[in-house]
């Protein structure tokens, strides 16, 4: 099956997962699947109403699309292979992604409570644009009175162009099946540009935990470098 067809399959599959934020994020339309794609196993009742038929090789949680420029066989490979490479800070615990939409996942443990770093990749044109996602991420935070928060944005030009954002306040992912709003949270986000599309990184957790790892996150982002696509 052609690479573009596989990317389209992955985006369709990702849209099924309503427990992760990109399920409702804007995205760029992918090319139509190639003719002869394998039909899904099981009856139509296995999928939501009006859902496109899924192929037999749809990725499982944490699995890369077949033929994708990003492929991890285990958590030990996070950031060590693929189109974008990175070095995780010491103490950040890599774990198998808990959602089919996530490329990789880390837990940052601390006395104030753990923070979670989620990483997403959807191929060329997938996942929506930089500004749309940063605006959405900021909109997930509010002040105690419900008003909009002030966020900080910046851009790192090299070694990989990366768009950075930070926000704090009451965090509400605003997606079906998510946990209730949490006060005293903070986010450090990064969207890295690559030759094969955008990579999305988002660290969210108690403000004290995220603040204590701000320097580590900065070093993490500066470790990004192009890999083999």
PDB file of C-alpha atoms in Angstrom:
ATOM      1  CA  UNK A   1       0.000   0.000   0.000  1.00  0.00           C
ATOM      2  CA  UNK A   2       1.300   3.447  -0.852  1.00  0.00           C
ATOM      3  CA  UNK A   3       2.611   5.752   1.882  1.00  0.00           C
ATOM      4  CA  UNK A   4      -0.080   8.401   1.273  1.00  0.00           C
ATOM      5  CA  UNK A   5      -2.795   5.822   1.624  1.00  0.00           C
ATOM      6  CA  UNK A   6      -1.330   4.740   4.942  1.00  0.00           C
ATOM      7  CA  UNK A   7      -1.223   8.316   6.184  1.00  0.00           C
ATOM      8  CA  UNK A   8      -4.899   8.728   5.283  1.00  0.00           C
ATOM      9  CA  UNK A   9      -5.693   5.513   7.154  1.00  0.00           C
ATOM     10  CA  UNK A  10      -3.871   6.767  10.220  1.00  0.00           C
ATOM     11  CA  UNK A  11      -5.738  10.075  10.240  1.00  0.00           C
ATOM     12  CA  UNK A  12      -9.091   8.321   9.931  1.00  0.00           C
ATOM     13  CA  UNK A  13      -8.177   5.966  12.764  1.00  0.00           C
ATOM     14  CA  UNK A  14      -6.987   8.875  14.904  1.00  0.00           C
ATOM     15  CA  UNK A  15     -10.316  10.626  14.488  1.00  0.00           C
ATOM     16  CA  UNK A  16     -12.012   7.669  16.184  1.00  0.00           C
ATOM     17  CA  UNK A  17     -10.190   8.205  19.464  1.00  0.00           C
ATOM     18  CA  UNK A  18     -12.273  10.735  21.401  1.00  0.00           C
ATOM     19  CA  UNK A  19     -10.125  10.411  24.513  1.00  0.00           C
ATOM     20  CA  UNK A  20      -7.335  12.557  23.080  1.00  0.00           C
ATOM     21  CA  UNK A  21      -7.322  16.201  22.154  1.00  0.00           C
ATOM     22  CA  UNK A  22      -6.409  15.846  18.478  1.00  0.00           C
ATOM     23  CA  UNK A  23      -9.679  13.977  17.925  1.00  0.00           C
ATOM     24  CA  UNK A  24     -11.316  17.401  17.613  1.00  0.00           C
ATOM     25  CA  UNK A  25      -8.356  19.396  16.304  1.00  0.00           C
ATOM     26  CA  UNK A  26      -8.343  20.957  12.837  1.00  0.00           C
ATOM     27  CA  UNK A  27      -6.493  18.941  10.233  1.00  0.00           C
ATOM     28  CA  UNK A  28      -5.498  19.110   6.602  1.00  0.00           C
ATOM     29  CA  UNK A  29      -7.341  16.753   4.267  1.00  0.00           C
ATOM     30  CA  UNK A  30      -5.175  13.811   3.269  1.00  0.00           C
ATOM     31  CA  UNK A  31      -5.215  12.129  -0.161  1.00  0.00           C
ATOM     32  CA  UNK A  32      -7.824   9.413  -0.701  1.00  0.00           C
ATOM     33  CA  UNK A  33      -6.815   5.806   0.099  1.00  0.00           C
ATOM     34  CA  UNK A  34      -5.514   3.711  -2.773  1.00  0.00           C
ATOM     35  CA  UNK A  35      -7.813   1.257  -4.486  1.00  0.00           C
ATOM     36  CA  UNK A  36      -7.873  -2.235  -3.081  1.00  0.00           C
ATOM     37  CA  UNK A  37      -7.364  -1.260   0.572  1.00  0.00           C
ATOM     38  CA  UNK A  38      -8.167  -4.179   2.843  1.00  0.00           C
ATOM     39  CA  UNK A  39     -11.604  -3.967   4.508  1.00  0.00           C
ATOM     40  CA  UNK A  40     -12.022  -4.013   8.265  1.00  0.00           C
ATOM     41  CA  UNK A  41     -12.720  -7.232  10.090  1.00  0.00           C
ATOM     42  CA  UNK A  42     -15.936  -7.638  12.009  1.00  0.00           C
ATOM     43  CA  UNK A  43     -19.371  -6.112  11.557  1.00  0.00           C
ATOM     44  CA  UNK A  44     -20.293  -2.480  10.974  1.00  0.00           C
ATOM     45  CA  UNK A  45     -21.518  -2.296  14.570  1.00  0.00           C
ATOM     46  CA  UNK A  46     -17.897  -2.366  15.731  1.00  0.00           C
ATOM     47  CA  UNK A  47     -17.523   1.269  14.601  1.00  0.00           C
ATOM     48  CA  UNK A  48     -19.486   4.475  15.330  1.00  0.00           C
ATOM     49  CA  UNK A  49     -22.390   5.280  13.014  1.00  0.00           C
ATOM     50  CA  UNK A  50     -21.285   6.653   9.610  1.00  0.00           C
ATOM     51  CA  UNK A  51     -17.644   5.897  10.416  1.00  0.00           C
ATOM     52  CA  UNK A  52     -15.448   4.975   7.408  1.00  0.00           C
ATOM     53  CA  UNK A  53     -14.498   1.312   7.160  1.00  0.00           C
ATOM     54  CA  UNK A  54     -11.196   0.621   8.888  1.00  0.00           C
ATOM     55  CA  UNK A  55      -8.450  -1.552   7.323  1.00  0.00           C
ATOM     56  CA  UNK A  56      -7.078  -4.642   8.988  1.00  0.00           C
ATOM     57  CA  UNK A  57      -3.682  -3.017   9.572  1.00  0.00           C
ATOM     58  CA  UNK A  58      -4.930   0.029  11.502  1.00  0.00           C
ATOM     59  CA  UNK A  59      -2.288   0.952  14.110  1.00  0.00           C
ATOM     60  CA  UNK A  60      -2.694   0.036  17.746  1.00  0.00           C
ATOM     61  CA  UNK A  61      -1.929   2.385  20.636  1.00  0.00           C
ATOM     62  CA  UNK A  62       1.544   3.809  20.251  1.00  0.00           C
ATOM     63  CA  UNK A  63       2.246   2.072  16.942  1.00  0.00           C
ATOM     64  CA  UNK A  64       3.512   4.025  13.946  1.00  0.00           C
ATOM     65  CA  UNK A  65       1.837   3.736  10.569  1.00  0.00           C
ATOM     66  CA  UNK A  66       3.419   1.066   8.374  1.00  0.00           C
ATOM     67  CA  UNK A  67       5.918   2.757   6.073  1.00  0.00           C
ATOM     68  CA  UNK A  68       5.889   5.917   8.183  1.00  0.00           C
ATOM     69  CA  UNK A  69       9.108   7.977   8.509  1.00  0.00           C
ATOM     70  CA  UNK A  70       8.603   7.596  12.267  1.00  0.00           C
ATOM     71  CA  UNK A  71       8.655   4.131  13.801  1.00  0.00           C
ATOM     72  CA  UNK A  72       9.281   3.035  17.398  1.00  0.00           C
ATOM     73  CA  UNK A  73       9.354  -0.641  18.303  1.00  0.00           C
ATOM     74  CA  UNK A  74       9.689   0.077  22.022  1.00  0.00           C
ATOM     75  CA  UNK A  75       9.860   2.974  24.482  1.00  0.00           C
ATOM     76  CA  UNK A  76      13.651   2.629  24.434  1.00  0.00           C
ATOM     77  CA  UNK A  77      13.616   3.893  20.834  1.00  0.00           C
ATOM     78  CA  UNK A  78      11.762   7.154  21.558  1.00  0.00           C
ATOM     79  CA  UNK A  79      13.668   9.968  19.869  1.00  0.00           C
ATOM     80  CA  UNK A  80      16.437   7.695  18.624  1.00  0.00           C
ATOM     81  CA  UNK A  81      15.046   6.892  15.173  1.00  0.00           C
ATOM     82  CA  UNK A  82      12.833   8.497  12.561  1.00  0.00           C
ATOM     83  CA  UNK A  83      12.569  11.914  10.941  1.00  0.00           C
ATOM     84  CA  UNK A  84      13.003  13.868  14.199  1.00  0.00           C
ATOM     85  CA  UNK A  85      15.447  12.901  16.934  1.00  0.00           C
ATOM     86  CA  UNK A  86      15.558  14.065  20.557  1.00  0.00           C
ATOM     87  CA  UNK A  87      17.153  13.394  23.936  1.00  0.00           C
ATOM     88  CA  UNK A  88      14.799  13.054  26.902  1.00  0.00           C
ATOM     89  CA  UNK A  89      16.016  14.595  30.187  1.00  0.00           C
ATOM     90  CA  UNK A  90      17.143  12.324  32.989  1.00  0.00           C
ATOM     91  CA  UNK A  91      14.249  11.315  35.195  1.00  0.00           C
ATOM     92  CA  UNK A  92      11.601  11.559  32.499  1.00  0.00           C
ATOM     93  CA  UNK A  93      10.008   8.118  32.325  1.00  0.00           C
ATOM     94  CA  UNK A  94       9.152   6.869  28.836  1.00  0.00           C
ATOM     95  CA  UNK A  95       6.040   4.732  28.730  1.00  0.00           C
ATOM     96  CA  UNK A  96       3.885   3.045  26.127  1.00  0.00           C
ATOM     97  CA  UNK A  97       1.397   5.605  24.775  1.00  0.00           C
ATOM     98  CA  UNK A  98      -2.000   5.326  26.432  1.00  0.00           C
ATOM     99  CA  UNK A  99      -3.829   6.463  23.289  1.00  0.00           C
ATOM    100  CA  UNK A 100      -3.771   5.248  19.705  1.00  0.00           C
ATOM    101  CA  UNK A 101      -3.186   8.840  18.612  1.00  0.00           C
ATOM    102  CA  UNK A 102       0.056   9.365  20.530  1.00  0.00           C
ATOM    103  CA  UNK A 103       3.460   8.744  19.043  1.00  0.00           C
ATOM    104  CA  UNK A 104       5.260   8.754  22.394  1.00  0.00           C
ATOM    105  CA  UNK A 105       4.662   9.611  26.021  1.00  0.00           C
ATOM    106  CA  UNK A 106       6.706  10.502  29.106  1.00  0.00           C
ATOM    107  CA  UNK A 107       5.799  10.881  32.776  1.00  0.00           C
ATOM    108  CA  UNK A 108       7.627  13.455  34.898  1.00  0.00           C
ATOM    109  CA  UNK A 109       7.214  12.514  38.552  1.00  0.00           C
ATOM    110  CA  UNK A 110       7.514  15.056  41.364  1.00  0.00           C
ATOM    111  CA  UNK A 111       6.302  15.662  44.911  1.00  0.00           C
ATOM    112  CA  UNK A 112       3.694  18.159  43.683  1.00  0.00           C
ATOM    113  CA  UNK A 113       2.263  15.520  41.369  1.00  0.00           C
ATOM    114  CA  UNK A 114       3.223  14.075  37.989  1.00  0.00           C
ATOM    115  CA  UNK A 115       3.263  15.964  34.719  1.00  0.00           C
ATOM    116  CA  UNK A 116       2.695  14.245  31.391  1.00  0.00           C
ATOM    117  CA  UNK A 117       4.491  14.884  28.119  1.00  0.00           C
ATOM    118  CA  UNK A 118       2.508  13.741  25.102  1.00  0.00           C
ATOM    119  CA  UNK A 119       3.943  13.602  21.582  1.00  0.00           C
ATOM    120  CA  UNK A 120       1.890  13.451  18.392  1.00  0.00           C
ATOM    121  CA  UNK A 121       2.751  12.973  14.728  1.00  0.00           C
ATOM    122  CA  UNK A 122       0.253  12.572  11.873  1.00  0.00           C
ATOM    123  CA  UNK A 123       2.333  12.817   8.713  1.00  0.00           C
ATOM    124  CA  UNK A 124       2.533  15.562   6.103  1.00  0.00           C
ATOM    125  CA  UNK A 125      -0.391  17.967   6.522  1.00  0.00           C
ATOM    126  CA  UNK A 126      -1.808  16.068   9.505  1.00  0.00           C
ATOM    127  CA  UNK A 127      -2.901  17.439  12.863  1.00  0.00           C
ATOM    128  CA  UNK A 128      -3.639  20.998  11.760  1.00  0.00           C
ATOM    129  CA  UNK A 129      -1.412  24.057  11.516  1.00  0.00           C
ATOM    130  CA  UNK A 130       0.901  25.655  14.063  1.00  0.00           C
ATOM    131  CA  UNK A 131      -1.214  28.703  14.931  1.00  0.00           C
ATOM    132  CA  UNK A 132      -4.480  26.765  15.128  1.00  0.00           C
ATOM    133  CA  UNK A 133      -3.037  24.259  17.587  1.00  0.00           C
ATOM    134  CA  UNK A 134      -1.261  26.812  19.761  1.00  0.00           C
ATOM    135  CA  UNK A 135      -4.456  28.871  19.953  1.00  0.00           C
ATOM    136  CA  UNK A 136      -6.379  25.737  20.941  1.00  0.00           C
ATOM    137  CA  UNK A 137      -3.826  24.779  23.572  1.00  0.00           C
ATOM    138  CA  UNK A 138      -3.957  28.241  25.138  1.00  0.00           C
ATOM    139  CA  UNK A 139      -7.755  28.072  25.092  1.00  0.00           C
ATOM    140  CA  UNK A 140      -7.622  24.984  27.304  1.00  0.00           C
ATOM    141  CA  UNK A 141      -6.465  27.215  30.185  1.00  0.00           C
ATOM    142  CA  UNK A 142      -8.432  29.868  32.081  1.00  0.00           C
ATOM    143  CA  UNK A 143      -8.029  32.143  35.095  1.00  0.00           C
ATOM    144  CA  UNK A 144      -9.955  31.404  38.335  1.00  0.00           C
ATOM    145  CA  UNK A 145     -12.678  33.838  37.219  1.00  0.00           C
ATOM    146  CA  UNK A 146     -13.005  32.043  33.898  1.00  0.00           C
ATOM    147  CA  UNK A 147     -11.274  34.721  31.852  1.00  0.00           C
ATOM    148  CA  UNK A 148      -8.661  33.988  29.203  1.00  0.00           C
ATOM    149  CA  UNK A 149      -5.056  33.565  30.307  1.00  0.00           C
ATOM    150  CA  UNK A 150      -2.014  35.409  29.045  1.00  0.00           C
ATOM    151  CA  UNK A 151       0.320  33.021  27.256  1.00  0.00           C
ATOM    152  CA  UNK A 152       3.908  33.359  26.138  1.00  0.00           C
ATOM    153  CA  UNK A 153       5.008  32.393  22.636  1.00  0.00           C
ATOM    154  CA  UNK A 154       8.427  32.233  21.023  1.00  0.00           C
ATOM    155  CA  UNK A 155      10.230  30.498  18.176  1.00  0.00           C
ATOM    156  CA  UNK A 156      13.482  28.556  18.204  1.00  0.00           C
ATOM    157  CA  UNK A 157      15.042  28.751  14.741  1.00  0.00           C
ATOM    158  CA  UNK A 158      17.685  26.039  15.049  1.00  0.00           C
ATOM    159  CA  UNK A 159      18.737  23.279  15.001  1.00  0.00           C
ATOM    160  CA  UNK A 160      15.064  22.538  14.197  1.00  0.00           C
ATOM    161  CA  UNK A 161      12.520  25.337  13.816  1.00  0.00           C
ATOM    162  CA  UNK A 162      10.241  24.932  16.821  1.00  0.00           C
ATOM    163  CA  UNK A 163       7.278  27.016  17.957  1.00  0.00           C
ATOM    164  CA  UNK A 164       7.030  27.317  21.753  1.00  0.00           C
ATOM    165  CA  UNK A 165       4.161  28.277  24.045  1.00  0.00           C
ATOM    166  CA  UNK A 166       3.512  28.334  27.787  1.00  0.00           C
ATOM    167  CA  UNK A 167       0.289  28.925  29.715  1.00  0.00           C
ATOM    168  CA  UNK A 168      -0.996  28.308  33.219  1.00  0.00           C
ATOM    169  CA  UNK A 169      -4.244  28.303  35.162  1.00  0.00           C
ATOM    170  CA  UNK A 170      -7.207  25.946  35.273  1.00  0.00           C
ATOM    171  CA  UNK A 171      -6.712  23.261  32.646  1.00  0.00           C
ATOM    172  CA  UNK A 172      -9.709  21.891  30.756  1.00  0.00           C
ATOM    173  CA  UNK A 173      -8.890  19.681  27.738  1.00  0.00           C
ATOM    174  CA  UNK A 174     -12.460  20.122  26.529  1.00  0.00           C
ATOM    175  CA  UNK A 175     -12.784  16.693  24.943  1.00  0.00           C
ATOM    176  CA  UNK A 176     -15.188  13.823  25.386  1.00  0.00           C
ATOM    177  CA  UNK A 177     -14.272  11.415  28.162  1.00  0.00           C
ATOM    178  CA  UNK A 178     -11.570  13.667  29.618  1.00  0.00           C
ATOM    179  CA  UNK A 179     -11.015  14.395  33.303  1.00  0.00           C
ATOM    180  CA  UNK A 180     -12.713  17.434  34.920  1.00  0.00           C
ATOM    181  CA  UNK A 181     -10.928  20.828  34.910  1.00  0.00           C
ATOM    182  CA  UNK A 182      -7.865  21.013  37.164  1.00  0.00           C
ATOM    183  CA  UNK A 183      -6.698  24.178  38.909  1.00  0.00           C
ATOM    184  CA  UNK A 184      -3.060  25.182  39.308  1.00  0.00           C
ATOM    185  CA  UNK A 185      -1.833  23.554  36.109  1.00  0.00           C
ATOM    186  CA  UNK A 186       0.799  24.670  33.613  1.00  0.00           C
ATOM    187  CA  UNK A 187       1.690  23.766  30.046  1.00  0.00           C
ATOM    188  CA  UNK A 188       4.903  23.941  28.070  1.00  0.00           C
ATOM    189  CA  UNK A 189       4.235  23.200  24.424  1.00  0.00           C
ATOM    190  CA  UNK A 190       6.402  22.826  21.337  1.00  0.00           C
ATOM    191  CA  UNK A 191       5.587  22.238  17.681  1.00  0.00           C
ATOM    192  CA  UNK A 192       8.614  21.195  15.638  1.00  0.00           C
ATOM    193  CA  UNK A 193       8.771  21.510  11.866  1.00  0.00           C
ATOM    194  CA  UNK A 194      10.282  18.651   9.896  1.00  0.00           C
ATOM    195  CA  UNK A 195      10.603  17.565   6.282  1.00  0.00           C
ATOM    196  CA  UNK A 196       7.768  15.092   6.828  1.00  0.00           C
ATOM    197  CA  UNK A 197       5.326  17.224   8.789  1.00  0.00           C
ATOM    198  CA  UNK A 198       4.810  18.669  12.253  1.00  0.00           C
ATOM    199  CA  UNK A 199       5.635  17.019  15.574  1.00  0.00           C
ATOM    200  CA  UNK A 200       3.556  18.147  18.569  1.00  0.00           C
ATOM    201  CA  UNK A 201       4.953  18.102  22.126  1.00  0.00           C
ATOM    202  CA  UNK A 202       2.902  19.103  25.167  1.00  0.00           C
ATOM    203  CA  UNK A 203       3.967  18.945  28.822  1.00  0.00           C
ATOM    204  CA  UNK A 204       1.064  19.488  31.249  1.00  0.00           C
ATOM    205  CA  UNK A 205       0.881  19.057  35.006  1.00  0.00           C
ATOM    206  CA  UNK A 206       0.928  20.839  38.364  1.00  0.00           C
ATOM    207  CA  UNK A 207       2.550  24.265  38.063  1.00  0.00           C
ATOM    208  CA  UNK A 208       5.253  23.396  40.607  1.00  0.00           C
ATOM    209  CA  UNK A 209       6.217  20.256  38.691  1.00  0.00           C
ATOM    210  CA  UNK A 210       6.306  21.976  35.307  1.00  0.00           C
ATOM    211  CA  UNK A 211       8.226  24.973  36.681  1.00  0.00           C
ATOM    212  CA  UNK A 212      10.805  22.630  38.207  1.00  0.00           C
ATOM    213  CA  UNK A 213      11.251  21.015  34.783  1.00  0.00           C
ATOM    214  CA  UNK A 214      11.258  24.191  32.687  1.00  0.00           C
ATOM    215  CA  UNK A 215      15.018  24.113  32.181  1.00  0.00           C
ATOM    216  CA  UNK A 216      14.887  20.412  31.340  1.00  0.00           C
ATOM    217  CA  UNK A 217      12.137  21.088  28.790  1.00  0.00           C
ATOM    218  CA  UNK A 218      14.252  23.842  27.242  1.00  0.00           C
ATOM    219  CA  UNK A 219      17.184  21.435  26.915  1.00  0.00           C
ATOM    220  CA  UNK A 220      14.835  18.795  25.534  1.00  0.00           C
ATOM    221  CA  UNK A 221      13.614  21.112  22.767  1.00  0.00           C
ATOM    222  CA  UNK A 222      17.147  22.219  21.938  1.00  0.00           C
ATOM    223  CA  UNK A 223      18.099  18.561  21.499  1.00  0.00           C
ATOM    224  CA  UNK A 224      15.790  18.220  18.479  1.00  0.00           C
ATOM    225  CA  UNK A 225      17.624  17.424  15.269  1.00  0.00           C
ATOM    226  CA  UNK A 226      16.684  16.062  11.859  1.00  0.00           C
ATOM    227  CA  UNK A 227      16.842  12.313  11.449  1.00  0.00           C
ATOM    228  CA  UNK A 228      16.328  10.045   8.472  1.00  0.00           C
ATOM    229  CA  UNK A 229      12.967  10.354   6.743  1.00  0.00           C
TER     230      UNK A 229
END
